[in-house]
Amino acid sequence: MARERKLQFPEGFLWGTASSAHQCEGGNVNNQWYRWEQQGRTLTGERSAVAANWWQQAERDFELAEQMENNALRLSLEWSRIEPEEGRWDESALERYRVLLSDLRRRHMTPLVTLHHFTDPLWFADRDGFAREENIRYFVRFVRFVVEHLRDLCSFWLTINEPNVYAFLGYLTGEFPPGEQRALRALHVLRNLMAAHVQAFYAIRELQPEGQIGYCLNYRLLEAACSYSPLDRVVAGLQETFFNWLALKLAEGERLPLPLRFALSAVPRAAGARDYHGINYYTRDLVAFDPRRPGELFGRRFPRPGAPMQDPGRGGYFGEVYPEGLYRVLHSVYRSTRGNKPLYVTEHGLNDVEDRLRPRAILEHLAMLHRAIREGLPVRGYFHWTLVDNFEWNEGWGAHFGLVELNPRTQERRPRPSASMFGEICRANAITESIVERYAPEAAATIFGPVTAAGSGARVLI
Ligand code: FCB
């Protein structure tokens, strides 16, 4: 009998889900996103309210993650709870995080703790937040405080989530608070966030020399709509540079392209200031030259016609499901950083209320990740966005990224088929033929390759 084909992941590979405080905790009334919601500025007019009620009951969902045999979980600390007013520390909030981290450890899940995931305390936002370089010290002081108090429970830190999304959506397109549309300011915010990461890195390094410290960027593949159109290629390249690569260059301490060198000062001590690269990957866009869009660097973005699509959102489309993109992004980041540090997929997921594409998408993205590992890339973990449906920023409750479905009104949970599939993968530390057969048989050929006349053959790939 032919042995079962499988893609085996390396020993110690981290399997988990990713989440953020504001999206899950509920009752966050002291940050700039709360104010944005109160002002009715989310696309749906909805509010996060009790969210997934993690402030009271995150343990109930940790239990689900434990049942899925996840060995890691990414969550964030809400700065506005811990430091509700400048310089005033709330011990009870800190204690709640101690309880949550202890609970994860008890369940044998390594916590990956994000120190900034889009939200700022109101007092910080009202001083212009990261738009002012002198404000970075407030963030670094917060980081010192929490690491001093939590270092016995966590040693895996992610300083800042997606500085590129925070800077460009908040200050260029105006979709996120503070809702500004000022290109130069957006660039300064990006630069200051990378500087904040670097300073936080050294602060943590000093307090906890063994800590693993990184940040993550959102990498969106942006490709020329027509590969032989020079204009499409130029605008796609420009958008890629600004959205994906500028932050990485700043963080790596590399020289910026010429005009930018005059606008942005380099980040001091950047080179070497991370222990891993965090990669958030969701989708790709095609980009066509469009002279009517100066604000988007003359590029119009749209999904590839006919591509399998995530459910749309209020603000437009969430994008194509494109597994090979993950492979390409892993390689690009590895190349751009000259393979200097391990890689983690700190987010990947899809908006899919019916779970119609998710099982296959997870399998195919993981197969791509596995291919990268086979080719020698040091990918050490995968965090699926997200465990339980949660409050999706401007999209409010209209997006469904969870392995587990949540009814935010009744707080009822219902695991989607993807949840049990993800559990099986984590348990086996592998994608097996039987998992593929049961959850997405149509993907068998792309995952294992075509079955040959000699039978399925034994194919155990490390
Ligand atoms: C990422 C964010 C995360 C969530 C997912 C869908 O860009 O980091 O909070 O919104 O997208």
mmCIF file of N, CA and C in Angstrom, residues 7-17 68-73 108-110 112 156 277 279 326 330 342-348 362-363 365-374 376-384 422-431 461-462:
data_model
loop_
_atom_site.group_PDB
_atom_site.id
_atom_site.type_symbol
_atom_site.label_atom_id
_atom_site.label_comp_id
_atom_site.label_asym_id
_atom_site.label_seq_id
_atom_site.Cartn_x
_atom_site.Cartn_y
_atom_site.Cartn_z
ATOM 1 N N LEU A 7 3.030 16.876 3.795
ATOM 2 C CA LEU A 7 4.023 17.933 3.907
ATOM 3 C C LEU A 7 4.280 18.123 5.399
ATOM 4 N N GLN A 8 5.436 17.673 5.820
ATOM 5 C CA GLN A 8 5.772 17.704 7.244
ATOM 6 C C GLN A 8 6.483 19.022 7.556
ATOM 7 N N PHE A 9 6.059 19.688 8.628
ATOM 8 C CA PHE A 9 6.724 20.947 9.016
ATOM 9 C C PHE A 9 7.835 20.661 10.019
ATOM 10 N N PRO A 10 8.810 21.552 10.099
ATOM 11 C CA PRO A 10 9.948 21.295 10.989
ATOM 12 C C PRO A 10 9.511 21.228 12.452
ATOM 13 N N GLU A 11 10.269 20.479 13.211
ATOM 14 C CA GLU A 11 9.965 20.359 14.639
ATOM 15 C C GLU A 11 10.046 21.742 15.285
ATOM 16 N N GLY A 12 9.113 22.009 16.190
ATOM 17 C CA GLY A 12 9.148 23.294 16.891
ATOM 18 C C GLY A 12 8.497 24.423 16.108
ATOM 19 N N PHE A 13 7.940 24.106 14.945
ATOM 20 C CA PHE A 13 7.245 25.119 14.154
ATOM 21 C C PHE A 13 6.097 25.689 14.988
ATOM 22 N N LEU A 14 5.923 27.012 14.963
ATOM 23 C CA LEU A 14 4.854 27.604 15.774
ATOM 24 C C LEU A 14 3.566 27.716 14.962
ATOM 25 N N TRP A 15 2.504 27.214 15.583
ATOM 26 C CA TRP A 15 1.173 27.262 14.967
ATOM 27 C C TRP A 15 0.258 28.060 15.876
ATOM 28 N N GLY A 16 -0.385 29.082 15.306
ATOM 29 C CA GLY A 16 -1.295 29.832 16.165
ATOM 30 C C GLY A 16 -2.226 30.706 15.365
ATOM 31 N N THR A 17 -2.961 31.522 16.115
ATOM 32 C CA THR A 17 -3.817 32.522 15.484
ATOM 33 C C THR A 17 -3.346 33.889 15.974
ATOM 34 N N MET A 68 -7.498 23.100 19.419
ATOM 35 C CA MET A 68 -6.907 22.991 18.074
ATOM 36 C C MET A 68 -5.419 22.677 18.153
ATOM 37 N N GLU A 69 -4.951 22.447 19.346
ATOM 38 C CA GLU A 69 -3.528 22.132 19.578
ATOM 39 C C GLU A 69 -2.585 23.179 19.007
ATOM 40 N N ASN A 70 -3.033 24.425 19.078
ATOM 41 C CA ASN A 70 -2.120 25.521 18.725
ATOM 42 C C ASN A 70 -1.032 25.565 19.798
ATOM 43 N N ASN A 71 0.193 25.823 19.373
ATOM 44 C CA ASN A 71 1.254 25.942 20.382
ATOM 45 C C ASN A 71 1.715 27.379 20.552
ATOM 46 N N ALA A 72 0.955 28.321 19.976
ATOM 47 C CA ALA A 72 1.284 29.741 20.114
ATOM 48 C C ALA A 72 0.014 30.551 19.918
ATOM 49 N N LEU A 73 0.024 31.800 20.382
ATOM 50 C CA LEU A 73 -1.115 32.689 20.120
ATOM 51 C C LEU A 73 -0.612 34.120 20.154
ATOM 52 N N HIS A 108 0.123 25.589 27.269
ATOM 53 C CA HIS A 108 1.276 25.293 26.406
ATOM 54 C C HIS A 108 1.241 26.056 25.095
ATOM 55 N N MET A 109 0.797 27.299 25.191
ATOM 56 C CA MET A 109 0.823 28.155 23.995
ATOM 57 C C MET A 109 1.790 29.303 24.259
ATOM 58 N N THR A 110 2.742 29.450 23.356
ATOM 59 C CA THR A 110 3.706 30.538 23.499
ATOM 60 C C THR A 110 3.024 31.848 23.125
ATOM 61 N N LEU A 112 2.789 35.449 21.711
ATOM 62 C CA LEU A 112 3.504 36.464 20.937
ATOM 63 C C LEU A 112 2.749 37.762 21.212
ATOM 64 N N PHE A 156 8.550 36.810 23.665
ATOM 65 C CA PHE A 156 8.382 36.892 22.215
ATOM 66 C C PHE A 156 7.530 38.134 21.951
ATOM 67 N N HIS A 277 11.685 38.756 11.150
ATOM 68 C CA HIS A 277 10.825 39.602 10.312
ATOM 69 C C HIS A 277 9.412 39.034 10.348
ATOM 70 N N ILE A 279 5.714 38.860 8.832
ATOM 71 C CA ILE A 279 5.093 39.078 7.523
ATOM 72 C C ILE A 279 3.586 38.892 7.629
ATOM 73 N N LEU A 326 2.096 34.354 -1.127
ATOM 74 C CA LEU A 326 2.796 34.185 0.147
ATOM 75 C C LEU A 326 4.224 33.707 -0.106
ATOM 76 N N LEU A 330 7.543 35.820 0.893
ATOM 77 C CA LEU A 330 8.573 35.244 1.759
ATOM 78 C C LEU A 330 9.945 35.370 1.086
ATOM 79 N N PRO A 342 15.280 35.001 10.946
ATOM 80 C CA PRO A 342 14.144 34.114 10.677
ATOM 81 C C PRO A 342 12.889 34.893 10.298
ATOM 82 N N LEU A 343 11.980 34.204 9.647
ATOM 83 C CA LEU A 343 10.723 34.822 9.217
ATOM 84 C C LEU A 343 9.553 34.152 9.948
ATOM 85 N N TYR A 344 8.582 34.939 10.278
ATOM 86 C CA TYR A 344 7.317 34.394 10.790
ATOM 87 C C TYR A 344 6.185 34.983 9.966
ATOM 88 N N VAL A 345 5.217 34.158 9.614
ATOM 89 C CA VAL A 345 3.992 34.713 9.041
ATOM 90 C C VAL A 345 3.148 35.107 10.247
ATOM 91 N N THR A 346 3.106 36.404 10.522
ATOM 92 C CA THR A 346 2.423 36.867 11.729
ATOM 93 C C THR A 346 0.934 37.124 11.476
ATOM 94 N N GLU A 347 0.532 37.157 10.192
ATOM 95 C CA GLU A 347 -0.894 37.181 9.837
ATOM 96 C C GLU A 347 -1.081 36.667 8.427
ATOM 97 N N HIS A 348 -2.116 35.902 8.261
ATOM 98 C CA HIS A 348 -2.655 35.584 6.939
ATOM 99 C C HIS A 348 -4.076 35.093 7.187
ATOM 100 N N ILE A 362 -6.258 27.967 3.201
ATOM 101 C CA ILE A 362 -5.261 27.708 4.257
ATOM 102 C C ILE A 362 -4.297 26.631 3.764
ATOM 103 N N LEU A 363 -4.856 25.562 3.223
ATOM 104 C CA LEU A 363 -4.002 24.460 2.766
ATOM 105 C C LEU A 363 -3.018 24.938 1.698
ATOM 106 N N HIS A 365 -1.974 28.022 0.988
ATOM 107 C CA HIS A 365 -0.969 28.975 1.486
ATOM 108 C C HIS A 365 0.094 28.236 2.294
ATOM 109 N N LEU A 366 -0.353 27.274 3.102
ATOM 110 C CA LEU A 366 0.632 26.526 3.902
ATOM 111 C C LEU A 366 1.537 25.684 3.006
ATOM 112 N N ALA A 367 0.978 25.181 1.915
ATOM 113 C CA ALA A 367 1.820 24.408 0.992
ATOM 114 C C ALA A 367 2.890 25.320 0.381
ATOM 115 N N MET A 368 2.526 26.557 0.117
ATOM 116 C CA MET A 368 3.502 27.519 -0.418
ATOM 117 C C MET A 368 4.568 27.845 0.629
ATOM 118 N N LEU A 369 4.107 27.979 1.864
ATOM 119 C CA LEU A 369 5.047 28.250 2.952
ATOM 120 C C LEU A 369 6.027 27.075 3.092
ATOM 121 N N HIS A 370 5.469 25.884 2.959
ATOM 122 C CA HIS A 370 6.283 24.679 3.064
ATOM 123 C C HIS A 370 7.315 24.624 1.942
ATOM 124 N N ARG A 371 6.879 25.034 0.766
ATOM 125 C CA ARG A 371 7.804 25.061 -0.370
ATOM 126 C C ARG A 371 8.982 26.009 -0.075
ATOM 127 N N ALA A 372 8.662 27.145 0.519
ATOM 128 C CA ALA A 372 9.729 28.101 0.865
ATOM 129 C C ALA A 372 10.694 27.471 1.877
ATOM 130 N N ILE A 373 10.151 26.741 2.831
ATOM 131 C CA ILE A 373 11.007 26.075 3.826
ATOM 132 C C ILE A 373 11.895 25.038 3.137
ATOM 133 N N ARG A 374 11.309 24.274 2.236
ATOM 134 C CA ARG A 374 12.085 23.259 1.507
ATOM 135 C C ARG A 374 13.234 23.881 0.742
ATOM 136 N N GLY A 376 14.879 26.283 1.732
ATOM 137 C CA GLY A 376 15.902 26.761 2.666
ATOM 138 C C GLY A 376 15.564 28.035 3.416
ATOM 139 N N LEU A 377 14.359 28.568 3.228
ATOM 140 C CA LEU A 377 14.025 29.793 3.949
ATOM 141 C C LEU A 377 13.704 29.485 5.410
ATOM 142 N N PRO A 378 14.187 30.311 6.322
ATOM 143 C CA PRO A 378 13.985 30.032 7.754
ATOM 144 C C PRO A 378 12.631 30.523 8.254
ATOM 145 N N VAL A 379 11.545 29.886 7.798
ATOM 146 C CA VAL A 379 10.213 30.306 8.253
ATOM 147 C C VAL A 379 9.885 29.479 9.494
ATOM 148 N N ARG A 380 9.600 30.162 10.601
ATOM 149 C CA ARG A 380 9.507 29.455 11.884
ATOM 150 C C ARG A 380 8.112 29.339 12.457
ATOM 151 N N GLY A 381 7.122 30.009 11.821
ATOM 152 C CA GLY A 381 5.787 29.898 12.399
ATOM 153 C C GLY A 381 4.743 30.541 11.520
ATOM 154 N N TYR A 382 3.495 30.198 11.816
ATOM 155 C CA TYR A 382 2.359 30.712 11.032
ATOM 156 C C TYR A 382 1.229 31.064 11.991
ATOM 157 N N PHE A 383 0.769 32.311 11.919
ATOM 158 C CA PHE A 383 -0.342 32.762 12.763
ATOM 159 C C PHE A 383 -1.514 33.127 11.859
ATOM 160 N N HIS A 384 -2.580 32.360 11.953
ATOM 161 C CA HIS A 384 -3.732 32.644 11.104
ATOM 162 C C HIS A 384 -4.532 33.806 11.684
ATOM 163 N N PHE A 422 -7.700 23.219 10.793
ATOM 164 C CA PHE A 422 -6.464 23.832 11.296
ATOM 165 C C PHE A 422 -5.952 23.036 12.502
ATOM 166 N N GLY A 423 -6.888 22.600 13.346
ATOM 167 C CA GLY A 423 -6.507 21.780 14.490
ATOM 168 C C GLY A 423 -5.781 20.512 14.059
ATOM 169 N N GLU A 424 -6.293 19.885 13.012
ATOM 170 C CA GLU A 424 -5.652 18.633 12.549
ATOM 171 C C GLU A 424 -4.250 18.899 12.019
ATOM 172 N N ILE A 425 -4.088 20.020 11.334
ATOM 173 C CA ILE A 425 -2.758 20.355 10.801
ATOM 174 C C ILE A 425 -1.782 20.604 11.955
ATOM 175 N N CYS A 426 -2.241 21.364 12.943
ATOM 176 C CA CYS A 426 -1.359 21.682 14.073
ATOM 177 C C CYS A 426 -0.976 20.400 14.824
ATOM 178 N N ARG A 427 -1.936 19.549 15.031
ATOM 179 C CA ARG A 427 -1.709 18.292 15.755
ATOM 180 C C ARG A 427 -0.676 17.442 15.021
ATOM 181 N N ALA A 428 -0.829 17.355 13.688
ATOM 182 C CA ALA A 428 0.067 16.498 12.898
ATOM 183 C C ALA A 428 1.387 17.208 12.588
ATOM 184 N N ASN A 429 1.400 18.527 12.803
ATOM 185 C CA ASN A 429 2.538 19.352 12.356
ATOM 186 C C ASN A 429 2.801 19.059 10.873
ATOM 187 N N ALA A 430 1.728 18.860 10.160
ATOM 188 C CA ALA A 430 1.850 18.446 8.750
ATOM 189 C C ALA A 430 0.519 18.646 8.042
ATOM 190 N N ILE A 431 0.615 18.744 6.718
ATOM 191 C CA ILE A 431 -0.592 18.630 5.892
ATOM 192 C C ILE A 431 -0.582 17.210 5.357
ATOM 193 N N LEU A 461 7.857 15.234 2.681
ATOM 194 C CA LEU A 461 8.767 16.352 2.446
ATOM 195 C C LEU A 461 8.956 17.048 3.774
ATOM 196 N N ILE A 462 10.200 17.354 4.012
ATOM 197 C CA ILE A 462 10.390 17.877 5.362
ATOM 198 C C ILE A 462 9.593 19.166 5.604
#
